[in-house]
Tab-separated table of C-alpha atoms and ligand atoms in Angstrom:
chain	number	residue	atom	x	y	z
A	682	MET	CA	122.180	121.809	118.511
A	683	SER	CA	123.342	121.029	122.032
A	684	GLU	CA	123.568	117.391	123.118
A	685	THR	CA	122.848	118.176	126.775
A	686	GLY	CA	119.157	119.073	126.495
A	687	LYS	CA	116.151	116.805	126.080
A	688	ILE	CA	115.411	115.173	122.753
A	689	PHE	CA	112.189	113.473	121.709
A	690	VAL	CA	112.630	110.261	119.717
A	691	THR	CA	109.865	108.315	117.962
A	692	GLY	CA	110.260	104.604	117.235
A	693	GLY	CA	113.172	104.249	119.644
A	694	ALA	CA	112.387	100.616	120.501
A	695	GLY	CA	112.971	99.482	116.906
A	696	PHE	CA	116.243	98.506	115.280
A	697	ILE	CA	117.849	101.846	114.366
A	698	GLY	CA	115.991	103.889	116.990
A	699	ALA	CA	117.165	101.660	119.840
A	700	ASN	CA	120.768	101.745	118.647
A	701	PHE	CA	120.465	105.545	118.477
A	702	VAL	CA	118.875	105.912	121.930
A	703	ASN	CA	121.395	103.577	123.600
A	704	GLU	CA	124.286	105.494	122.087
A	705	TRP	CA	122.806	108.903	122.872
A	706	VAL	CA	122.398	108.032	126.546
A	707	ARG	CA	125.833	106.383	126.642
A	708	ASN	CA	127.737	109.189	124.885
A	709	THR	CA	126.011	112.448	125.847
A	710	ASP	CA	124.679	114.035	129.033
A	711	GLY	CA	121.301	114.494	127.396
A	712	HIS	CA	117.853	113.052	128.172
A	713	VAL	CA	115.783	111.056	125.674
A	714	VAL	CA	111.993	110.844	125.688
A	715	ASN	CA	111.184	107.784	123.597
A	716	LEU	CA	107.665	107.318	122.163
A	717	ASP	CA	107.061	103.898	120.623
A	718	LYS	CA	103.915	101.924	119.871
A	719	LEU	CA	105.715	98.589	120.352
A	720	THR	CA	104.452	97.004	117.169
A	721	TYR	CA	105.874	93.581	116.256
A	722	ALA	CA	109.126	95.468	115.400
A	723	GLY	CA	109.398	97.353	118.694
A	724	ASN	CA	111.066	95.521	121.554
A	725	LEU	CA	111.935	96.807	125.022
A	726	GLU	CA	114.748	94.239	125.188
A	727	ASN	CA	116.552	96.450	122.644
A	728	LEU	CA	116.651	99.120	125.357
A	729	ALA	CA	117.906	96.943	128.225
A	730	GLU	CA	121.089	99.038	128.326
A	731	VAL	CA	119.157	102.177	129.338
A	732	GLU	CA	116.566	100.511	131.560
A	733	GLY	CA	116.338	102.376	134.862
A	734	ASN	CA	118.514	105.223	133.567
A	735	SER	CA	116.990	108.548	134.655
A	736	ARG	CA	118.049	110.095	131.327
A	737	HIS	CA	115.728	107.805	129.355
A	738	THR	CA	111.929	108.075	129.543
A	739	PHE	CA	110.042	105.407	127.623
A	740	VAL	CA	106.424	106.113	126.661
A	741	HIS	CA	104.256	103.421	125.121
A	742	GLY	CA	102.118	105.246	122.563
A	743	ASP	CA	101.282	106.015	118.965
A	744	ILE	CA	102.533	108.942	116.865
A	745	CYS	CA	99.023	109.079	115.348
A	746	ASP	CA	97.626	110.012	118.773
A	747	ARG	CA	97.803	113.817	118.761
A	748	ALA	CA	96.862	114.220	122.428
A	749	THR	CA	99.726	111.982	123.578
A	750	VAL	CA	102.257	113.759	121.370
A	751	ASP	CA	100.999	117.195	122.528
A	752	ARG	CA	101.234	116.177	126.173
A	753	LEU	CA	104.777	114.837	125.815
A	754	LEU	CA	105.984	117.941	124.014
A	755	ALA	CA	104.392	120.203	126.633
A	756	ASP	CA	105.715	118.180	129.586
A	757	HIS	CA	109.273	117.692	128.303
A	758	ARG	CA	109.889	120.727	126.063
A	759	PRO	CA	112.493	118.957	123.888
A	760	CYS	CA	115.014	120.896	121.816
A	761	ALA	CA	114.865	118.346	118.978
A	762	VAL	CA	112.680	115.579	117.577
A	763	VAL	CA	114.280	112.592	115.848
A	764	HIS	CA	111.599	110.715	113.925
A	765	PHE	CA	112.304	107.014	113.324
A	766	ALA	CA	108.808	105.550	113.886
A	767	ALA	CA	107.557	103.809	110.767
A	768	GLU	CA	106.434	100.579	109.251
A	769	SER	CA	109.695	99.634	107.567
A	770	HIS	CA	109.522	96.305	105.725
A	771	VAL	CA	108.866	96.258	101.958
A	772	ASP	CA	107.454	92.700	101.890
A	773	ARG	CA	104.944	93.549	104.631
A	774	SER	CA	103.896	96.645	102.662
A	775	ILE	CA	103.121	94.382	99.706
A	776	HIS	CA	100.977	92.030	101.806
A	777	GLY	CA	99.238	94.829	103.752
A	778	PRO	CA	99.865	98.492	102.924
A	779	ASP	CA	97.256	100.006	105.304
A	780	GLU	CA	99.527	100.348	108.344
A	781	PHE	CA	102.188	101.981	106.153
A	782	ILE	CA	99.779	104.698	105.092
A	783	ARG	CA	98.556	105.141	108.654
A	784	THR	CA	101.881	105.385	110.467
A	785	ASN	CA	104.255	106.649	107.793
A	786	ILE	CA	101.969	109.265	106.259
A	787	ASN	CA	99.209	110.096	108.761
A	788	GLY	CA	101.531	109.552	111.725
A	789	THR	CA	104.201	111.859	110.316
A	790	PHE	CA	101.520	114.441	109.561
A	791	THR	CA	100.160	114.261	113.122
A	792	LEU	CA	103.653	114.568	114.530
A	793	LEU	CA	104.467	117.558	112.296
A	794	GLU	CA	101.287	119.336	113.348
A	795	ALA	CA	102.003	118.767	117.044
A	796	VAL	CA	105.640	119.792	116.674
A	797	ARG	CA	104.701	122.922	114.742
A	798	ALA	CA	102.322	124.011	117.514
A	799	HIS	CA	105.032	123.324	120.115
A	800	TRP	CA	107.720	125.143	118.124
A	801	VAL	CA	105.592	128.255	117.536
A	802	GLY	CA	105.115	128.546	121.304
A	803	LEU	CA	108.844	128.469	122.134
A	804	ASP	CA	110.724	131.641	122.978
A	805	GLU	CA	112.861	133.067	120.188
A	806	GLY	CA	116.160	131.524	121.313
A	807	ALA	CA	114.692	128.043	121.713
A	808	ARG	CA	112.830	128.340	118.423
A	809	GLY	CA	116.057	129.115	116.553
A	810	GLY	CA	117.886	126.115	117.982
A	811	PHE	CA	115.031	123.632	117.562
A	812	ARG	CA	115.388	120.784	115.024
A	813	PHE	CA	113.019	118.174	113.559
A	814	LEU	CA	115.077	115.388	111.996
A	815	HIS	CA	113.156	113.008	109.739
A	816	VAL	CA	114.797	109.635	109.126
A	817	SER	CA	114.030	108.409	105.626
A	818	THR	CA	115.289	105.975	103.052
A	819	ASP	CA	117.077	105.814	99.696
A	820	GLU	CA	114.131	103.717	98.416
A	821	VAL	CA	112.185	106.936	97.688
A	822	TYR	CA	114.494	107.522	94.696
A	823	GLY	CA	113.418	104.332	92.909
A	824	SER	CA	115.577	101.782	91.127
A	825	LEU	CA	118.882	102.266	89.260
A	826	HIS	CA	120.249	100.503	86.181
A	827	PRO	CA	123.753	99.040	86.534
A	828	ALA	CA	125.487	101.963	84.784
A	829	ASP	CA	123.464	104.756	86.452
A	830	ALA	CA	125.161	107.191	88.811
A	831	PRO	CA	124.319	106.697	92.525
A	832	PHE	CA	121.464	108.722	94.069
A	833	THR	CA	122.263	112.317	94.910
A	834	GLU	CA	119.950	114.526	96.983
A	835	THR	CA	118.564	116.094	93.803
A	836	LYS	CA	117.466	112.787	92.220
A	837	ALA	CA	113.738	112.814	91.361
A	838	TYR	CA	111.542	110.711	93.628
A	839	GLU	CA	110.304	107.498	91.943
A	840	PRO	CA	109.094	105.200	94.745
A	841	ASN	CA	108.004	101.733	93.608
A	842	SER	CA	106.645	99.909	96.689
A	843	PRO	CA	103.870	100.897	99.095
A	844	TYR	CA	106.630	101.267	101.713
A	845	SER	CA	108.773	103.638	99.658
A	846	ALA	CA	105.714	105.553	98.434
A	847	SER	CA	104.605	106.116	102.030
A	848	LYS	CA	108.092	107.289	103.024
A	849	ALA	CA	108.215	109.574	99.967
A	850	ALA	CA	104.906	111.129	101.040
A	851	SER	CA	106.276	111.711	104.536
A	852	ASP	CA	109.428	113.334	103.092
A	853	HIS	CA	107.263	115.700	101.046
A	854	LEU	CA	105.237	116.670	104.114
A	855	VAL	CA	108.424	117.385	106.079
A	856	ARG	CA	109.747	119.500	103.221
A	857	ALA	CA	106.447	121.418	103.020
A	858	TYR	CA	106.540	122.232	106.752
A	859	PHE	CA	109.899	123.917	106.229
A	860	HIS	CA	108.880	125.875	103.152
A	861	THR	CA	105.409	126.831	104.367
A	862	TYR	CA	105.806	127.264	108.117
A	863	GLY	CA	109.563	127.631	108.543
A	864	LEU	CA	109.754	124.558	110.809
A	865	PRO	CA	113.512	123.815	111.121
A	866	VAL	CA	113.570	120.363	109.563
A	867	LEU	CA	116.389	118.115	108.407
A	868	THR	CA	115.904	114.933	106.369
A	869	THR	CA	118.298	112.017	106.019
A	870	ASN	CA	117.850	109.387	103.294
A	871	CYS	CA	119.964	106.380	104.098
A	872	SER	CA	120.701	103.015	102.555
A	873	ASN	CA	120.089	99.518	103.993
A	874	ASN	CA	121.182	99.321	107.611
A	875	TYR	CA	122.447	96.199	109.351
A	876	GLY	CA	123.790	95.410	112.804
A	877	PRO	CA	122.599	94.440	116.303
A	878	TYR	CA	118.855	94.337	117.147
A	879	GLN	CA	117.585	94.126	113.563
A	880	PHE	CA	114.336	92.171	113.408
A	881	PRO	CA	114.880	88.851	111.580
A	882	GLU	CA	112.493	89.644	108.730
A	883	LYS	CA	115.169	91.695	106.914
A	884	LEU	CA	117.732	89.939	104.727
A	885	ILE	CA	120.840	89.876	106.933
A	886	PRO	CA	119.342	88.807	110.299
A	887	LEU	CA	116.946	86.418	108.539
A	888	VAL	CA	119.839	84.676	106.803
A	889	ILE	CA	121.872	84.423	110.020
A	890	ARG	CA	118.873	83.054	111.912
A	891	ASN	CA	117.956	80.513	109.230
A	892	ALA	CA	121.560	79.372	108.813
A	893	LEU	CA	121.863	78.770	112.560
A	894	ALA	CA	118.631	76.781	112.465
A	895	GLY	CA	119.698	74.766	109.383
A	896	LYS	CA	116.810	76.248	107.368
A	897	PRO	CA	116.865	77.358	103.681
A	898	LEU	CA	118.358	80.806	102.968
A	899	PRO	CA	115.754	82.350	100.626
A	900	ILE	CA	117.199	84.450	97.799
A	901	TYR	CA	114.582	86.368	95.823
A	902	GLY	CA	114.914	86.100	92.029
A	903	ASP	CA	118.474	85.707	90.755
A	904	GLY	CA	120.130	87.243	93.832
A	905	MET	CA	121.699	90.010	91.736
A	906	ASN	CA	119.663	92.898	93.187
A	907	VAL	CA	122.105	95.417	94.583
A	908	ARG	CA	121.844	97.386	97.807
A	909	ASP	CA	124.257	99.716	99.590
A	910	TRP	CA	124.879	98.533	103.155
A	911	LEU	CA	125.432	100.840	106.125
A	912	TYR	CA	126.411	99.624	109.594
A	913	VAL	CA	123.835	100.924	112.066
A	914	THR	CA	126.242	102.748	114.386
A	915	ASP	CA	127.609	104.651	111.391
A	916	HIS	CA	124.037	105.687	110.616
A	917	CYS	CA	123.500	106.832	114.216
A	918	ALA	CA	126.705	108.891	114.047
A	919	ALA	CA	125.473	110.472	110.806
A	920	ILE	CA	122.176	111.474	112.439
A	921	ARG	CA	124.051	113.049	115.336
A	922	ALA	CA	126.291	114.925	112.912
A	923	VAL	CA	123.316	116.209	110.894
A	924	LEU	CA	121.492	117.302	114.058
A	925	LYS	CA	124.551	119.249	115.087
A	926	GLY	CA	125.809	120.634	111.775
A	927	GLY	CA	123.044	120.178	109.179
A	928	LYS	CA	121.541	123.194	107.447
A	929	VAL	CA	117.801	123.475	108.097
A	930	GLY	CA	115.587	122.557	105.167
A	931	GLU	CA	118.318	120.386	103.627
A	932	THR	CA	118.383	116.657	102.955
A	933	TYR	CA	121.470	114.476	103.348
A	934	ASN	CA	122.040	111.074	101.769
A	935	VAL	CA	123.751	108.618	104.105
A	936	GLY	CA	125.437	105.524	102.701
A	937	GLY	CA	128.148	103.022	103.477
A	938	TRP	CA	129.987	103.004	100.105
A	939	ASN	CA	129.269	99.256	100.141
A	940	GLU	CA	127.273	98.320	97.045
A	941	MET	CA	126.775	94.566	96.785
A	942	PRO	CA	124.424	92.005	95.212
A	943	ASN	CA	122.310	90.015	97.663
A	944	LEU	CA	123.874	86.685	96.711
A	945	GLN	CA	127.326	87.968	97.632
A	946	ILE	CA	126.022	89.248	100.987
A	947	VAL	CA	124.553	85.851	101.791
A	948	LYS	CA	127.716	84.009	100.744
A	949	GLU	CA	129.837	86.268	102.965
A	950	ILE	CA	127.563	85.616	105.937
A	951	CYS	CA	127.819	81.872	105.290
A	952	ALA	CA	131.629	82.000	105.137
A	953	ILE	CA	131.823	83.911	108.447
A	954	LEU	CA	129.435	81.441	110.077
A	955	ASP	CA	131.526	78.504	108.813
A	956	GLU	CA	134.501	80.083	110.584
A	957	LEU	CA	132.859	81.376	113.806
A	958	HIS	CA	130.477	78.452	114.301
A	959	PRO	CA	132.543	75.385	113.340
A	960	GLN	CA	130.379	73.031	115.446
A	961	SER	CA	127.373	73.715	113.149
A	962	PRO	CA	125.949	70.601	111.460
A	963	CYS	CA	125.274	72.703	108.307
A	964	ILE	CA	128.797	73.487	107.103
A	965	PRO	CA	129.187	74.812	104.458
A	966	HIS	CA	126.241	77.080	105.294
A	967	ALA	CA	126.143	78.203	101.641
A	968	SER	CA	124.629	74.791	100.829
A	969	LEU	CA	121.402	76.148	102.420
A	970	ILE	CA	121.043	78.883	99.750
A	971	THR	CA	117.696	78.488	97.968
A	972	PHE	CA	116.433	80.652	95.109
A	973	VAL	CA	112.753	81.546	95.548
A	974	ARG	CA	110.133	83.496	93.607
A	975	ASP	CA	111.017	87.173	93.295
A	976	ARG	CA	109.415	90.029	95.223
A	977	PRO	CA	106.795	91.816	93.052
A	978	GLY	CA	108.196	95.123	91.747
A	979	HIS	CA	111.604	94.282	93.243
A	980	ASP	CA	113.911	97.314	92.833
A	981	ARG	CA	117.058	96.199	91.026
A	982	ARG	CA	119.655	98.530	92.453
A	983	TYR	CA	120.062	101.248	95.085
A	984	ALA	CA	123.301	103.196	95.429
A	985	ILE	CA	123.995	106.276	97.515
A	986	ASP	CA	126.234	109.181	96.693
A	987	ALA	CA	127.158	110.312	100.213
A	988	ARG	CA	129.537	113.085	99.221
A	989	LYS	CA	127.310	115.959	100.375
A	990	ILE	CA	127.255	114.904	104.036
A	991	GLU	CA	131.005	114.317	103.912
A	992	ARG	CA	131.750	117.660	102.255
A	993	GLU	CA	129.368	119.816	104.307
A	994	ILE	CA	129.354	118.062	107.684
A	995	GLY	CA	132.467	115.905	107.696
A	996	TRP	CA	130.707	112.560	108.293
A	997	ARG	CA	132.018	109.333	106.737
A	998	PRO	CA	131.252	105.750	107.700
A	999	VAL	CA	133.832	104.025	109.871
A	1000	GLU	CA	132.914	100.409	109.089
A	1001	THR	CA	133.605	98.586	105.842
A	1002	PHE	CA	131.218	95.775	104.968
A	1003	ALA	CA	133.886	93.247	106.002
A	1004	THR	CA	134.211	94.705	109.526
A	1005	GLY	CA	130.507	95.449	110.003
A	1006	ILE	CA	129.201	92.074	108.879
A	1007	ARG	CA	131.666	90.206	111.095
A	1008	LYS	CA	130.511	92.236	114.138
A	1009	THR	CA	126.899	91.584	113.165
A	1010	VAL	CA	127.262	87.814	112.791
A	1011	GLN	CA	129.171	87.717	116.090
A	1012	TRP	CA	126.386	89.686	117.804
A	1013	TYR	CA	123.666	87.309	116.568
A	1014	LEU	CA	125.740	84.295	117.617
A	1015	GLU	CA	126.057	85.755	121.110
A	1016	HIS	CA	122.382	86.838	121.312
A	1017	GLN	CA	120.493	83.775	120.151
A	1018	ASP	CA	118.202	84.259	123.166
A	1019	TRP	CA	117.207	87.686	121.737
A	1020	VAL	CA	116.289	86.050	118.420
A	1021	ALA	CA	114.416	83.249	120.201
A	1022	ASN	CA	112.402	85.842	122.163
A	1023	VAL	CA	111.197	87.675	119.049
A	1024	GLU	CA	110.123	84.441	117.380
A	1025	SER	CA	106.606	84.686	118.698
A	1026	GLY	CA	103.503	83.252	117.094
A	1027	ALA	CA	103.224	86.506	115.120
A	1028	TYR	CA	106.710	85.994	113.688
A	1029	ARG	CA	105.939	82.416	112.650
A	1030	GLU	CA	102.764	83.639	110.995
A	1031	TRP	CA	104.776	86.195	109.000
A	1032	VAL	CA	107.280	83.569	107.837
A	1033	SER	CA	104.402	81.454	106.602
A	1034	THR	CA	102.688	84.430	104.868
A	1035	ASN	CA	105.838	85.532	103.044
A	1036	TYR	CA	107.629	82.290	102.236
A	1037	SER	CA	105.165	79.377	102.060
A	1038	ASP	CA	104.076	79.861	98.446
A	1039	ARG	CA	107.374	81.182	97.042
B	415	LIG	P1	111.836	99.075	112.721
B	415	LIG	O1	110.688	98.514	111.941
B	415	LIG	O2	112.871	98.155	113.272
B	415	LIG	O3	111.281	99.935	113.947
B	415	LIG	C1	110.208	100.827	113.827
B	415	LIG	C2	109.802	101.246	115.235
B	415	LIG	O4	108.718	102.170	115.118
B	415	LIG	C3	109.314	100.080	116.099
B	415	LIG	O5	109.871	100.168	117.388
B	415	LIG	C4	107.797	100.291	116.137
B	415	LIG	O6	107.205	99.799	117.329
B	415	LIG	C5	107.709	101.797	116.042
B	415	LIG	N1	106.409	102.245	115.511
B	415	LIG	C6	105.769	101.764	114.415
B	415	LIG	N2	104.594	102.413	114.256
B	415	LIG	C7	104.512	103.332	115.251
B	415	LIG	C8	103.554	104.323	115.620
B	415	LIG	N3	102.422	104.481	114.917
B	415	LIG	N4	103.806	105.098	116.691
B	415	LIG	C9	104.942	104.936	117.419
B	415	LIG	N5	105.863	104.011	117.133
B	415	LIG	C10	105.672	103.231	116.058
B	415	LIG	O7	112.499	100.160	111.758
B	415	LIG	P2	114.027	100.582	111.589
B	415	LIG	O8	114.683	99.633	110.659
B	415	LIG	O9	114.601	100.849	112.927
B	415	LIG	O10	113.830	101.949	110.791
B	415	LIG	C11	113.729	103.193	111.482
B	415	LIG	C12	113.509	104.296	110.464
B	415	LIG	O11	114.590	104.295	109.527
B	415	LIG	C13	112.234	104.124	109.635
B	415	LIG	O12	111.655	105.378	109.460
B	415	LIG	C14	112.726	103.563	108.307
B	415	LIG	O13	111.882	103.944	107.242
B	415	LIG	C15	114.099	104.217	108.200
B	415	LIG	N6	115.073	103.449	107.420
B	415	LIG	C16	115.403	102.170	107.757
B	415	LIG	C17	116.356	101.475	107.009
B	415	LIG	C18	116.784	100.079	107.360
B	415	LIG	O14	117.612	99.496	106.630
B	415	LIG	N7	116.317	99.494	108.446
B	415	LIG	C19	116.959	102.087	105.891
B	415	LIG	C20	116.564	103.399	105.574
B	415	LIG	C21	115.643	104.088	106.350
B	416	LIG	P1	115.348	93.767	102.895
B	416	LIG	O1	116.271	93.423	104.004
B	416	LIG	O2	113.910	93.378	103.003
B	416	LIG	O3	115.514	95.334	102.619
B	416	LIG	P2	114.943	96.246	101.378
B	416	LIG	O4	113.916	95.502	100.638
B	416	LIG	O5	114.384	97.404	102.129
B	416	LIG	O6	116.141	96.586	100.555
B	416	LIG	O7	115.920	93.106	101.576
B	416	LIG	C1	117.229	93.381	101.110
B	416	LIG	C2	117.391	92.694	99.779
B	416	LIG	O8	117.354	91.275	99.996
B	416	LIG	C3	116.263	92.991	98.811
B	416	LIG	O9	116.804	93.054	97.480
B	416	LIG	C4	115.343	91.787	98.927
B	416	LIG	C5	116.295	90.659	99.265
B	416	LIG	N1	115.751	89.577	100.124
B	416	LIG	C6	115.920	88.244	99.743
B	416	LIG	O10	116.524	87.938	98.686
B	416	LIG	N2	115.421	87.263	100.560
B	416	LIG	C7	114.741	87.547	101.715
B	416	LIG	O11	114.269	86.591	102.407
B	416	LIG	C8	114.582	88.911	102.101
B	416	LIG	C9	113.852	89.280	103.369
B	416	LIG	C10	115.106	89.895	101.270
């Protein structure tokens, strides 16, 4: 796929989408049409870098709105769709699954239907080069025991939360549109991302924010749940590589080769903050660690086997956890105004919903 044409991105004002859009505009000559509903997780400040750039068109709208998606596809005739838009937080899916079903399942279905109609109408050359890349998660594979092998692309789906179940459903729809209609789809299933612009409801930015505010650092359960951590710009590079070199109909697991228990992640963040923020009244920041009631159905371990994307496409992550987490903590230290701006009434309400009775 060429990187000079127009691409259509959904959810490009969220954490990963915004990193992807900023990089795409910075590093290619292409144009991005960015459709985002601006839910609590969408933030135009994440796109300040491309504001006013003629190669970025932001559209405030919903992927569930077929007429809007049809109009954008007809007006812009993109050569690829990169689908990030989703409800993405497991704890929110436990408190209120409805939006997850609506956006992740019905929204993906609406988008697929609109894209299929657009794709069928393209001339033969354009149809052959067209790509629909669906951004998904390793959580669809379920939970691993300590001695289990990491997830490969052939692992059976065993989603355990409303979030992962809704993403699994969307993956199945995407797969079906390839097998039934021949739509040239690609799916990526990646591990936990971290880095700049991540909303402070997820573990890493929440811990940095709370530590800076001298608040407790909530660790669910015993803190020994394991995740694989992927620095966001490595993920964006993987998506670009799959768009360019991925085989249609295939799925690619994307991981950072950084499996770690949550407690260790939090301790590393605290140690970096002790060093980079020596004027803090809370040193050592690890003294703020507080064990709280576990998440219901909390998956014990995720681990990604990312050998397929390396073997077939040549992508490997650049960042180790040590380099990525240092950059991330530094970014949050330098962007405390960004964090302050997202701490609206709605954010405070969420903190009270999720943490007050733990
Ligand atoms: P995010 O929650 O930060 O952002 C989601 C974006 O989608 C927001 O800008 C939001 O406004 C937008 N959106 C939500 N509903 C919409 C709708 N109906 N129409 C249009 N826009 C809508 O999410 P993220 O962390 O950037 O994740 C992006 C994608 O990557 C998601 O599909 C997620 O499942 C997947 N993913 C994320 C991670 C991670 O660690 N963050 C890991 C694996 C996979
Ligand atoms: P999270 O960032 O919500 O990502 P996911 O659930 O998609 O993996 O959580 C990462 C891990 O951190 C997960 O095992 C849950 C745990 N966690 C805490 O221990 N405390 C918290 O306050 C949060 C938000 C998460």
